[in-house]
PDB file of C-alpha atoms and ligand atoms in Angstrom:
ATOM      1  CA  UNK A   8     -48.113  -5.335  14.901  1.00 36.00           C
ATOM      2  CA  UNK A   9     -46.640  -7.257  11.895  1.00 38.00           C
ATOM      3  CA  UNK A  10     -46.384  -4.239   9.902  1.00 38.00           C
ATOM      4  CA  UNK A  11     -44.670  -2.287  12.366  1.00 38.00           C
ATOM      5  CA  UNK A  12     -42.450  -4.710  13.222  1.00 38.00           C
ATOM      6  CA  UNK A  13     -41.865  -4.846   9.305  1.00 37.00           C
ATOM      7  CA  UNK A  14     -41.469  -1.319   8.762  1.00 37.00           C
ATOM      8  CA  UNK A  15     -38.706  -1.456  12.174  1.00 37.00           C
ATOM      9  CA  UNK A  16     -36.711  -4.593  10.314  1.00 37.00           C
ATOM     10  CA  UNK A  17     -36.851  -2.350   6.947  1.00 35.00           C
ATOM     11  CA  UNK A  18     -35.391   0.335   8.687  1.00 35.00           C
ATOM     12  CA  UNK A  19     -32.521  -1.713  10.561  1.00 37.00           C
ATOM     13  CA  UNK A  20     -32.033  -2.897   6.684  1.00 36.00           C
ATOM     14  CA  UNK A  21     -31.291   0.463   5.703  1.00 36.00           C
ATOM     15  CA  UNK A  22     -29.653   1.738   8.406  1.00 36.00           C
ATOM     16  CA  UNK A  23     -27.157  -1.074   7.747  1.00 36.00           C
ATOM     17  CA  UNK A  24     -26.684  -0.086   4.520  1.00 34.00           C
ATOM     18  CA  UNK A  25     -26.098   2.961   5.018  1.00 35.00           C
ATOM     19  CA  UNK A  26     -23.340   2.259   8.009  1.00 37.00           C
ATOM     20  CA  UNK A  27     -21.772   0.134   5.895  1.00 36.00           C
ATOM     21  CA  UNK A  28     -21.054   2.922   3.456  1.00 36.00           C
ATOM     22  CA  UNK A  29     -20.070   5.078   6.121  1.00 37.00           C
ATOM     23  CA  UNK A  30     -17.554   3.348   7.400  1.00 39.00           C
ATOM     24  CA  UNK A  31     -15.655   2.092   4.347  1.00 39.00           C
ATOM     25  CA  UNK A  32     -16.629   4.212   1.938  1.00 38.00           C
ATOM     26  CA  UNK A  33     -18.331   1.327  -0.342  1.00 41.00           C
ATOM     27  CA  UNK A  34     -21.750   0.721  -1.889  1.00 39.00           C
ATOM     28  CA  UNK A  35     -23.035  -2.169  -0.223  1.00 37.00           C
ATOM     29  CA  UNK A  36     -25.055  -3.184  -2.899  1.00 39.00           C
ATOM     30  CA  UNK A  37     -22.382  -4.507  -4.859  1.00 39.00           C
ATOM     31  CA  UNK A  38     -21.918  -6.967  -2.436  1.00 41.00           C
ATOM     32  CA  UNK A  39     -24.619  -9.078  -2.254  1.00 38.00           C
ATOM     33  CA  UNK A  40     -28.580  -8.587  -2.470  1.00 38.00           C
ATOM     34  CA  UNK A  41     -29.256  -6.521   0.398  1.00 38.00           C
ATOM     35  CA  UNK A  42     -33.290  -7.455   0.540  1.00 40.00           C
ATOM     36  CA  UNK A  43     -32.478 -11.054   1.182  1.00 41.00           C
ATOM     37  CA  UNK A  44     -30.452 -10.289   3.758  1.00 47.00           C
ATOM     38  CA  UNK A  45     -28.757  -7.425   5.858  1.00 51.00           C
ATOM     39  CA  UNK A  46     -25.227  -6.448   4.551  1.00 55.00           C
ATOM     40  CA  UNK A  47     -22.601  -7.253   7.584  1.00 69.00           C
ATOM     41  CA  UNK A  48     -19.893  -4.384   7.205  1.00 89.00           C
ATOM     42  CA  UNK A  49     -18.077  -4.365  10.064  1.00 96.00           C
ATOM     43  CA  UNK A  50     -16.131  -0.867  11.119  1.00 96.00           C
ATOM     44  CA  UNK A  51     -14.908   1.468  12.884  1.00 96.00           C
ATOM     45  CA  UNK A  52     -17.278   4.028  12.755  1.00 91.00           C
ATOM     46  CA  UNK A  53     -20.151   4.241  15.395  1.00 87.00           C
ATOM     47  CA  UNK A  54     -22.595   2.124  13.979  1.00 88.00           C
ATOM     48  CA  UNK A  55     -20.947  -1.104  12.869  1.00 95.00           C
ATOM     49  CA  UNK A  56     -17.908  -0.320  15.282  1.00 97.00           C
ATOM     50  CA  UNK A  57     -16.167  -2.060  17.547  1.00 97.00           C
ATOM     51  CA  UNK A  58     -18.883  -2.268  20.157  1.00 96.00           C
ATOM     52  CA  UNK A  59     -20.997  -3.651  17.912  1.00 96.00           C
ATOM     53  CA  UNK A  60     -19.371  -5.967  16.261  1.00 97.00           C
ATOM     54  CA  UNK A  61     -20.831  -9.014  18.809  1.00 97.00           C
ATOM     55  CA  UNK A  62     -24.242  -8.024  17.003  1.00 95.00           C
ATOM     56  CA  UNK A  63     -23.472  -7.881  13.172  1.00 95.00           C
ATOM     57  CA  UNK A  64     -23.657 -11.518  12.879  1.00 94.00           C
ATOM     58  CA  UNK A  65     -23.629 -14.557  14.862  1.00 95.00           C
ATOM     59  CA  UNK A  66     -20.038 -15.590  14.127  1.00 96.00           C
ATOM     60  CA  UNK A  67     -18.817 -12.413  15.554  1.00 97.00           C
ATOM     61  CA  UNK A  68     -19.969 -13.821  19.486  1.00 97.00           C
ATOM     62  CA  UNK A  69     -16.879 -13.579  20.533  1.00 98.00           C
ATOM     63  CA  UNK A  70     -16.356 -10.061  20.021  1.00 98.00           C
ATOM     64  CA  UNK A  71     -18.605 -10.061  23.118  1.00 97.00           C
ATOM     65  CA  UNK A  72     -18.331 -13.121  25.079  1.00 97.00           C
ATOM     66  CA  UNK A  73     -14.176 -13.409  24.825  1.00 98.00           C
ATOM     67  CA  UNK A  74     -12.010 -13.502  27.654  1.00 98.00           C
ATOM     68  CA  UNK A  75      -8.770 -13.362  26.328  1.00 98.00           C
ATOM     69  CA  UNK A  76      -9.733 -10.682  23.345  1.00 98.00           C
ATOM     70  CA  UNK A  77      -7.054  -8.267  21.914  1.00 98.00           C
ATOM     71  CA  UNK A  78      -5.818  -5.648  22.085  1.00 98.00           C
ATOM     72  CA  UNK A  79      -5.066  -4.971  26.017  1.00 98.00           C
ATOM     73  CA  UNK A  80      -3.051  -2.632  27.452  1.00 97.00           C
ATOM     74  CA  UNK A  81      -0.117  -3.934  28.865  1.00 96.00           C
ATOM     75  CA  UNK A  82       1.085  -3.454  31.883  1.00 91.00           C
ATOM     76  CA  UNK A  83       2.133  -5.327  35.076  1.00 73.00           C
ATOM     77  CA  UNK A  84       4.304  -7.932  33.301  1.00 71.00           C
ATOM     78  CA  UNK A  85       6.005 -10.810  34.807  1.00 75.00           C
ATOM     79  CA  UNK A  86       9.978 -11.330  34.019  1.00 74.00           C
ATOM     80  CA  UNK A  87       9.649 -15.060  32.308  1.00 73.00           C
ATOM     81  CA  UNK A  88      12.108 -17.853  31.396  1.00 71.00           C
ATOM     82  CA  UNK A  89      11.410 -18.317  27.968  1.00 71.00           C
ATOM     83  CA  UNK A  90      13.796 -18.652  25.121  1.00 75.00           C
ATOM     84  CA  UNK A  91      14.097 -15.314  22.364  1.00 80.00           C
ATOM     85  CA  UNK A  92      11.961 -15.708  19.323  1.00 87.00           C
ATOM     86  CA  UNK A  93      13.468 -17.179  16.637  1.00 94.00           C
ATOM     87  CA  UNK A  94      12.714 -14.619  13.863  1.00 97.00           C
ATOM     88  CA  UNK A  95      13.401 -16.247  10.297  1.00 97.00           C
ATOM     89  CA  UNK A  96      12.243 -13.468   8.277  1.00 98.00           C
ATOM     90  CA  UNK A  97      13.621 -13.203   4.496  1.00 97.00           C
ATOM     91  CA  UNK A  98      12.361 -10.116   2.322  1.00 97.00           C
ATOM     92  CA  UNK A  99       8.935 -11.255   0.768  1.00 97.00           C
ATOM     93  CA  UNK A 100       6.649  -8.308   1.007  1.00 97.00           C
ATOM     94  CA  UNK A 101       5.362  -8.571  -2.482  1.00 96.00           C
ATOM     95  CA  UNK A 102       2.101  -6.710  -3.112  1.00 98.00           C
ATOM     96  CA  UNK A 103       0.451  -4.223  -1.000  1.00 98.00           C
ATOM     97  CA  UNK A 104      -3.320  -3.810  -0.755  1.00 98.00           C
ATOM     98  CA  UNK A 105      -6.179  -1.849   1.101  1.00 97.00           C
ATOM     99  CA  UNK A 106      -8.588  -4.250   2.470  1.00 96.00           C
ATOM    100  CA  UNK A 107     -10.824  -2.122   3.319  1.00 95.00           C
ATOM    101  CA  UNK A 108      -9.631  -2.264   6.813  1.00 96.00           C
ATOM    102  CA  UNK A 109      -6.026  -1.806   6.828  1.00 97.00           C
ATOM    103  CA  UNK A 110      -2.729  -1.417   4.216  1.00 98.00           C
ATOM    104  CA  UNK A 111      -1.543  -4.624   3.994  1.00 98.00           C
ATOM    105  CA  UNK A 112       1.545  -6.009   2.917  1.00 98.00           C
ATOM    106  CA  UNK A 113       1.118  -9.579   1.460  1.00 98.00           C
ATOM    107  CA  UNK A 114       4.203 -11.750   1.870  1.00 97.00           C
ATOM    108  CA  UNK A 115       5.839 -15.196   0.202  1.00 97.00           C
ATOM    109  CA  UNK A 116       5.998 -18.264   1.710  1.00 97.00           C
ATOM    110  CA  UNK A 117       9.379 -18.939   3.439  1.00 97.00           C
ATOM    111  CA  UNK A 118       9.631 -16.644   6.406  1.00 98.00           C
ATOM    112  CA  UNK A 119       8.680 -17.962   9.571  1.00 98.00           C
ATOM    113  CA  UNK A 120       9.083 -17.470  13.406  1.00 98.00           C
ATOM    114  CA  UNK A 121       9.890 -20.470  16.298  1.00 96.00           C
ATOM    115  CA  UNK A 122       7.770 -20.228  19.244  1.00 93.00           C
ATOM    116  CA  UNK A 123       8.887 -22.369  21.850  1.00 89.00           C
ATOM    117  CA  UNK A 124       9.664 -25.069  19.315  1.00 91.00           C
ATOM    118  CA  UNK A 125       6.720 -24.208  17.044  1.00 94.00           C
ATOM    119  CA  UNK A 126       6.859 -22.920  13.435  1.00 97.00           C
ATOM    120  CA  UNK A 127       4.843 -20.438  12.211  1.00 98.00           C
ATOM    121  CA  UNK A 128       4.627 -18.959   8.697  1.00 98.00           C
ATOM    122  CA  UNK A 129       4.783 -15.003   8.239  1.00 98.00           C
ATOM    123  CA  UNK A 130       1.555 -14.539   6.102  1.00 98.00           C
ATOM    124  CA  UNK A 131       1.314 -11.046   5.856  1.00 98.00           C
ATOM    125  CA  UNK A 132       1.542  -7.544   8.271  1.00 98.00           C
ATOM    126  CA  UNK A 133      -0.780  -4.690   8.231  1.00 98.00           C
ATOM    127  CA  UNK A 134      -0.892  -1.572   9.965  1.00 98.00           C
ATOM    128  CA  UNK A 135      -3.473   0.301  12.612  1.00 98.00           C
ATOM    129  CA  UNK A 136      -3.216   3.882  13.370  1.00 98.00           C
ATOM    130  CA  UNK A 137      -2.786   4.563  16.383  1.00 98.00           C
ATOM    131  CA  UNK A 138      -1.736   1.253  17.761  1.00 98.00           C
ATOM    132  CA  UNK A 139      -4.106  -1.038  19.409  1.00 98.00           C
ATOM    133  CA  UNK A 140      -2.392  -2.342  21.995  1.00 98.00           C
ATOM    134  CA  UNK A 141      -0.739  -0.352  24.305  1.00 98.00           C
ATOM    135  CA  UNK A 142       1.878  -0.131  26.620  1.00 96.00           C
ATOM    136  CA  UNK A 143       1.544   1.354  30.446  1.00 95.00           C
ATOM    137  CA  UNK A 144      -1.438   3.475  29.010  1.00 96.00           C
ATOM    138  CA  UNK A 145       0.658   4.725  26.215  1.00 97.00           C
ATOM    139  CA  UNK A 146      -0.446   4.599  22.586  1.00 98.00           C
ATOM    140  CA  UNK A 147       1.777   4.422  19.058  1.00 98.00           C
ATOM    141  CA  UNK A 148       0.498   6.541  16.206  1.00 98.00           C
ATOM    142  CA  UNK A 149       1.135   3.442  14.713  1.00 98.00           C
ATOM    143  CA  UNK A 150       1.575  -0.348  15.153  1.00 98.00           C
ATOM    144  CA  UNK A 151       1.905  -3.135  12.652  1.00 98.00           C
ATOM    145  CA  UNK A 152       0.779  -6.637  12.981  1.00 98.00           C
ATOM    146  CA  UNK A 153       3.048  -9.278  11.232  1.00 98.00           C
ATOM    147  CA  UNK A 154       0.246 -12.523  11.169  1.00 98.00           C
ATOM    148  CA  UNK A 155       2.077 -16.008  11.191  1.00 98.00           C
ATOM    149  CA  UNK A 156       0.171 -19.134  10.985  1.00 98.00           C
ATOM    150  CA  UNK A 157       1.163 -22.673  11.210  1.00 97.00           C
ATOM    151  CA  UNK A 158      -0.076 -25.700   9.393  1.00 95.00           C
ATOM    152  CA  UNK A 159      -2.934 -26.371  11.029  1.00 96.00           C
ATOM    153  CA  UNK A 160      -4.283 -22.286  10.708  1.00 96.00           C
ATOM    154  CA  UNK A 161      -3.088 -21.178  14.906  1.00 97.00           C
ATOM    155  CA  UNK A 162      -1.868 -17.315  14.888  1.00 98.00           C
ATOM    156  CA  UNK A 163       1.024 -15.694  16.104  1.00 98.00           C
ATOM    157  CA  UNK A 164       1.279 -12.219  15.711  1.00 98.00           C
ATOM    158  CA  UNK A 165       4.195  -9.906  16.592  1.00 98.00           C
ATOM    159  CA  UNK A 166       3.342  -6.438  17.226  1.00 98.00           C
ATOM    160  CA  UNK A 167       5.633  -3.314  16.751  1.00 98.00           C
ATOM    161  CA  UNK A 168       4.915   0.052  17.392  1.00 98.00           C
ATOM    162  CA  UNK A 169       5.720   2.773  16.004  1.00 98.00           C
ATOM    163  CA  UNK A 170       6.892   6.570  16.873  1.00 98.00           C
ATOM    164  CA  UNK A 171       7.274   9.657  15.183  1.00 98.00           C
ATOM    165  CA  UNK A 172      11.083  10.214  13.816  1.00 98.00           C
ATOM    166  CA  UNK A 173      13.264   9.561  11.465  1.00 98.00           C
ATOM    167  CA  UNK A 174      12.040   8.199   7.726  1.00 98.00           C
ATOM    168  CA  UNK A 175      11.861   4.522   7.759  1.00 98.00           C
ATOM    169  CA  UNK A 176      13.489   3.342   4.412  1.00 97.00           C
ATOM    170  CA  UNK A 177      11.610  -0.458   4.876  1.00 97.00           C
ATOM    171  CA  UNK A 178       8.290   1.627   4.855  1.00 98.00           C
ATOM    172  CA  UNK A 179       9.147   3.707   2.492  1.00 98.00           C
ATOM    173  CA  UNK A 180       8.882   0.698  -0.041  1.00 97.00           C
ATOM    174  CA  UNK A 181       5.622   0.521   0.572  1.00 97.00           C
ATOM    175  CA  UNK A 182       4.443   3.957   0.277  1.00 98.00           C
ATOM    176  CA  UNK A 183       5.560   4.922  -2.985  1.00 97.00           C
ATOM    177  CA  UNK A 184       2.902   2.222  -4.169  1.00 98.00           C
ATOM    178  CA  UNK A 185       0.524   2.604  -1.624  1.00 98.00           C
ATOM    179  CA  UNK A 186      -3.412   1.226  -3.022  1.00 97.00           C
ATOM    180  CA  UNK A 187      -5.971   4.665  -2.827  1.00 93.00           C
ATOM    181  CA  UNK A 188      -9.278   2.371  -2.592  1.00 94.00           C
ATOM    182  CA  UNK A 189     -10.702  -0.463  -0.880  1.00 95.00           C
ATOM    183  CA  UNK A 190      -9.200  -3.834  -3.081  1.00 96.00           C
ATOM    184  CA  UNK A 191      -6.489  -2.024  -4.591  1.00 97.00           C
ATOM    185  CA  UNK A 192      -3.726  -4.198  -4.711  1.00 97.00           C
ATOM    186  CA  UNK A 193       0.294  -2.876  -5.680  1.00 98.00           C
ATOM    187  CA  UNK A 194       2.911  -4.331  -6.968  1.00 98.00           C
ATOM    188  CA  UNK A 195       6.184  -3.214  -4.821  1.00 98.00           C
ATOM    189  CA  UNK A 196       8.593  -2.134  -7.223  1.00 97.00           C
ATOM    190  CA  UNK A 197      11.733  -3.871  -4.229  1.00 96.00           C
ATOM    191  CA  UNK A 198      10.416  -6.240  -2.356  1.00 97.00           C
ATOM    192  CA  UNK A 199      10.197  -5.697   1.170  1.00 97.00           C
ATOM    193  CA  UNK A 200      11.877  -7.471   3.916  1.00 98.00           C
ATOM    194  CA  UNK A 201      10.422  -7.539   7.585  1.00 97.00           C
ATOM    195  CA  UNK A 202      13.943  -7.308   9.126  1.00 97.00           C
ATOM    196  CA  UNK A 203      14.249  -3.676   7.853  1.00 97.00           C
ATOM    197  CA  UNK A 204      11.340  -2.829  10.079  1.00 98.00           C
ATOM    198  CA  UNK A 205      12.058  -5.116  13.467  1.00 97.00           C
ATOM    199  CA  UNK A 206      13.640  -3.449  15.860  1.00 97.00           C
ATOM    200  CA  UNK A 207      17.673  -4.123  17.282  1.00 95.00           C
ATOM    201  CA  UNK A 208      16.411  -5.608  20.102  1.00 94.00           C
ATOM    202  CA  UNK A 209      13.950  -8.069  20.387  1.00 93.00           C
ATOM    203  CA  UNK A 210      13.139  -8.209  23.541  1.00 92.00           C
ATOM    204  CA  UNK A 211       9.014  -8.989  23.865  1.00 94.00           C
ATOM    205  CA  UNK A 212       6.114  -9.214  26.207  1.00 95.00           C
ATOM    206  CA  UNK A 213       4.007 -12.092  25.220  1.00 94.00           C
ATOM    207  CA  UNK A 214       0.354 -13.480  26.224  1.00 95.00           C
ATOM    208  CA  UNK A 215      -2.649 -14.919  24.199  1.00 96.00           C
ATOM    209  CA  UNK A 216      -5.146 -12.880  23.009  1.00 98.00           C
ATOM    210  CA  UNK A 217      -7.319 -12.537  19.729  1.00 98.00           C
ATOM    211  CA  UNK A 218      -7.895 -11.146  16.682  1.00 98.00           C
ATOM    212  CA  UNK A 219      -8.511  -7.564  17.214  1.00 98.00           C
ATOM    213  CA  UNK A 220     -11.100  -7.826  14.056  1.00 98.00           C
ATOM    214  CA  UNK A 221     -14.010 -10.159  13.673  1.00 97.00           C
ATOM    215  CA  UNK A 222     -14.542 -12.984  14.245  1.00 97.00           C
ATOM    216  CA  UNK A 223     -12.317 -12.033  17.086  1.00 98.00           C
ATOM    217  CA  UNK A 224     -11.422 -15.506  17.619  1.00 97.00           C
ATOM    218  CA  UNK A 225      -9.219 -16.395  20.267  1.00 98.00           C
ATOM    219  CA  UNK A 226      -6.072 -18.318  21.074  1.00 97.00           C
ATOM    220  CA  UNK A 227      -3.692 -16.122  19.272  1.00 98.00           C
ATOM    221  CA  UNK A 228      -0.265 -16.173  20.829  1.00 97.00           C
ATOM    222  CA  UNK A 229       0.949 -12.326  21.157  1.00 97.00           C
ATOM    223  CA  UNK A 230       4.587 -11.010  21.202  1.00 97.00           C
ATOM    224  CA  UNK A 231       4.822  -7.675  21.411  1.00 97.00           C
ATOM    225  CA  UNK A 232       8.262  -5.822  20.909  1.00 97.00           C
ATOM    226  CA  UNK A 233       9.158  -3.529  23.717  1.00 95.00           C
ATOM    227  CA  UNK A 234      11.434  -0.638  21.760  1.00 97.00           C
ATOM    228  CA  UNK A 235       9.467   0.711  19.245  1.00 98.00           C
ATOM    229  CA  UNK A 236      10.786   1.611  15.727  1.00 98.00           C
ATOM    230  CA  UNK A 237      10.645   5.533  13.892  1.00 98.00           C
ATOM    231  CA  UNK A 238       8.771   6.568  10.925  1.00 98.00           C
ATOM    232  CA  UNK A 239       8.706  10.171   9.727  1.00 98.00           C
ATOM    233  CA  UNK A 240       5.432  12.243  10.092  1.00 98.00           C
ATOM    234  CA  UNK A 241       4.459  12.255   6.441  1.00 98.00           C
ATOM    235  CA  UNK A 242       5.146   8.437   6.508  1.00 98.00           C
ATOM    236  CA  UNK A 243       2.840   7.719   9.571  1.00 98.00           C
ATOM    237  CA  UNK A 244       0.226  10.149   7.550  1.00 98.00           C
ATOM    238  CA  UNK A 245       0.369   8.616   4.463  1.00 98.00           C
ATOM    239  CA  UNK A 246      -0.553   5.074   5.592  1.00 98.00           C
ATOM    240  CA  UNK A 247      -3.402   6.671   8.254  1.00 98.00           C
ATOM    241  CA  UNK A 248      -4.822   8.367   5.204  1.00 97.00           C
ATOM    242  CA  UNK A 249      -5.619   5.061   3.453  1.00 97.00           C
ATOM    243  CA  UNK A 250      -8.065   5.190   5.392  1.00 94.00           C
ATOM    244  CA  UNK A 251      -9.038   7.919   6.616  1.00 94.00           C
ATOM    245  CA  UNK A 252      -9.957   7.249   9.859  1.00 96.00           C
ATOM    246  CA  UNK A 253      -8.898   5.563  13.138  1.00 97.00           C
ATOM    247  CA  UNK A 254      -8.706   1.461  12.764  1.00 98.00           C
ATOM    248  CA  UNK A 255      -8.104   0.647  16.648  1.00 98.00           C
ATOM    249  CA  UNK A 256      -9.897  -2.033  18.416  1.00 98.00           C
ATOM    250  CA  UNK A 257     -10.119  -0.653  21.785  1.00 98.00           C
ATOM    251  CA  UNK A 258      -8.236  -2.039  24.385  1.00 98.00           C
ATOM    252  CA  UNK A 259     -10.055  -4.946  26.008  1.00 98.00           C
ATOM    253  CA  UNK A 260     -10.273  -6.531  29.568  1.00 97.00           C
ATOM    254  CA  UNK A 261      -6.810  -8.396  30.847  1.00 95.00           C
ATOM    255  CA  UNK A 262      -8.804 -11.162  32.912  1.00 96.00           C
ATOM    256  CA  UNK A 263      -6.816 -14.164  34.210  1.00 92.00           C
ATOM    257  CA  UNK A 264      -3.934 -13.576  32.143  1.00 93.00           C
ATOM    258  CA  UNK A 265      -0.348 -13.383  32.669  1.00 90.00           C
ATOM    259  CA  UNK A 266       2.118 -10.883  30.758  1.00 92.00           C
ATOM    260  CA  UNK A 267       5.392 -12.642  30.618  1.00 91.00           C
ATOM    261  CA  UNK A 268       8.149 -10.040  29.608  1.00 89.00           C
ATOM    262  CA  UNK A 269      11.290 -11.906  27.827  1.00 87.00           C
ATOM    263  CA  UNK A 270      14.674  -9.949  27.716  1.00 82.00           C
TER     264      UNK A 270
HETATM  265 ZN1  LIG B  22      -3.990  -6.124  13.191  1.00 68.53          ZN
END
């Protein structure tokens, strides 16, 4: 009984190995010693995907257990009283770098957004193709998450999608230094600015959600831009193809909350 037990945990081992190649491309045994203990690659792919990734490990719960996990579709929104965001972006974007998981575009310190009286600290924004969240049952090719935090480590994240169109010159910034392998990091040659990618008008829906990667941890506060923004098709390509693959969370259960929708 041991043994086959044994022989089943061996086999889990590799398995997990080999997922976590899979789905980023990677050796996982340059990350760790992989007989001590199973290496925890979370994914996309089938294995170590998003319907997994309660399972990996035991800090990833609330992947499963959440109530108020992100992305959702969004839909049925209630016209609010609450005051615009107060978006103090200034250009930043410094370095761009593939994670592993997404493009990413690090940023300085001094941009922030108010939330109801609350300061938050643009940190960095990274991109998912297609978008994650969606809105009426429509999805972006592409959405990008712009993660503030305030002093004590609470997220806000502002979400903007994307659509097929015109060449976005903000993005464009990015691309022509875009990483090619998982820890790449770039040097932008002009630094990018966040207002050259938020749309005209801001008007949002906003609700709490979660990370849409693990830990999945919740208590996020969500704005979501209602008018998206353009890129061109070799634009929205070029950033997918980091990649290589879908890097949606699925769209997860509303529950008990409330979409406000602020004009
Ligand atoms: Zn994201």
């Amino acid at each position: 009984m041991y043994k086959i037990l044994l022989s089943t945990i061996t086999t889990a081992l590799l398995l997990t190995t080999a997922n976590a190649k899979d789905d980023h491309g990677h050796d996982a045994h340059k990350h760790g010693d992989h007989t001590k203990k199973a290496a925890v690659h979370w994914g996309y792919g089938k294995d170590a995907g998003p319907l997994k990734w309660g399972d990996l490990k035991s800090e990833y719960f609330m992947c499963k257990e959440g109530k108020n996990q992100s992305p959702i579709n969004i839909t049925s929104a209630y016209e609010v009283e609450k005051k615009p965001l107060k978006i103090n972006h200034k250009a930043g974007g410094e370095e761009v770098i593939f994670n592993g998981h997404a493009v990413q575009v690090n940023y300085k310190a001094g941009s922030s957004i108010d939330v109801d009286g609350h300061v938050f600290e643009l940190k960095q924004f990274h991109f998912h193709n297609p978008s994650e969240n969606t809105i009426d049952g429509k999805s972006f090719p592409m959405e990008a998450h712009f993660v503030h935090a305030d002093k004590d480590g609470n997220l806000a994240v502002l979400g903007l999608m994307f659509v097929e169109g015109e060449a976005n010159a903000e993005l464009a910034k990015l691309i022509e230094v875009l990483p090619k392998k998982a820890g790449e990091k770039n040097k932008l040659k002009t630094v990018a600015d966040s207002n050259g990618l938020l749309p005209k008008e801001k008007d949002y829906y906003r609700f709490t959600g979660s990370l849409t990667t693990p830990p999945c941890s919740e208590g996020v506060i969500w704005a979501v831009f209602k008018k998206p923004v353009s890129a061109s098709k070799e634009q929205l390509e070029a950033i997918a193809s980091v990649l290589g693959h879908a890097n949606n969370r699925p769209t997860q259960p509303i529950n008990a909350r409330i979409i406000g929708e602020i004009d």
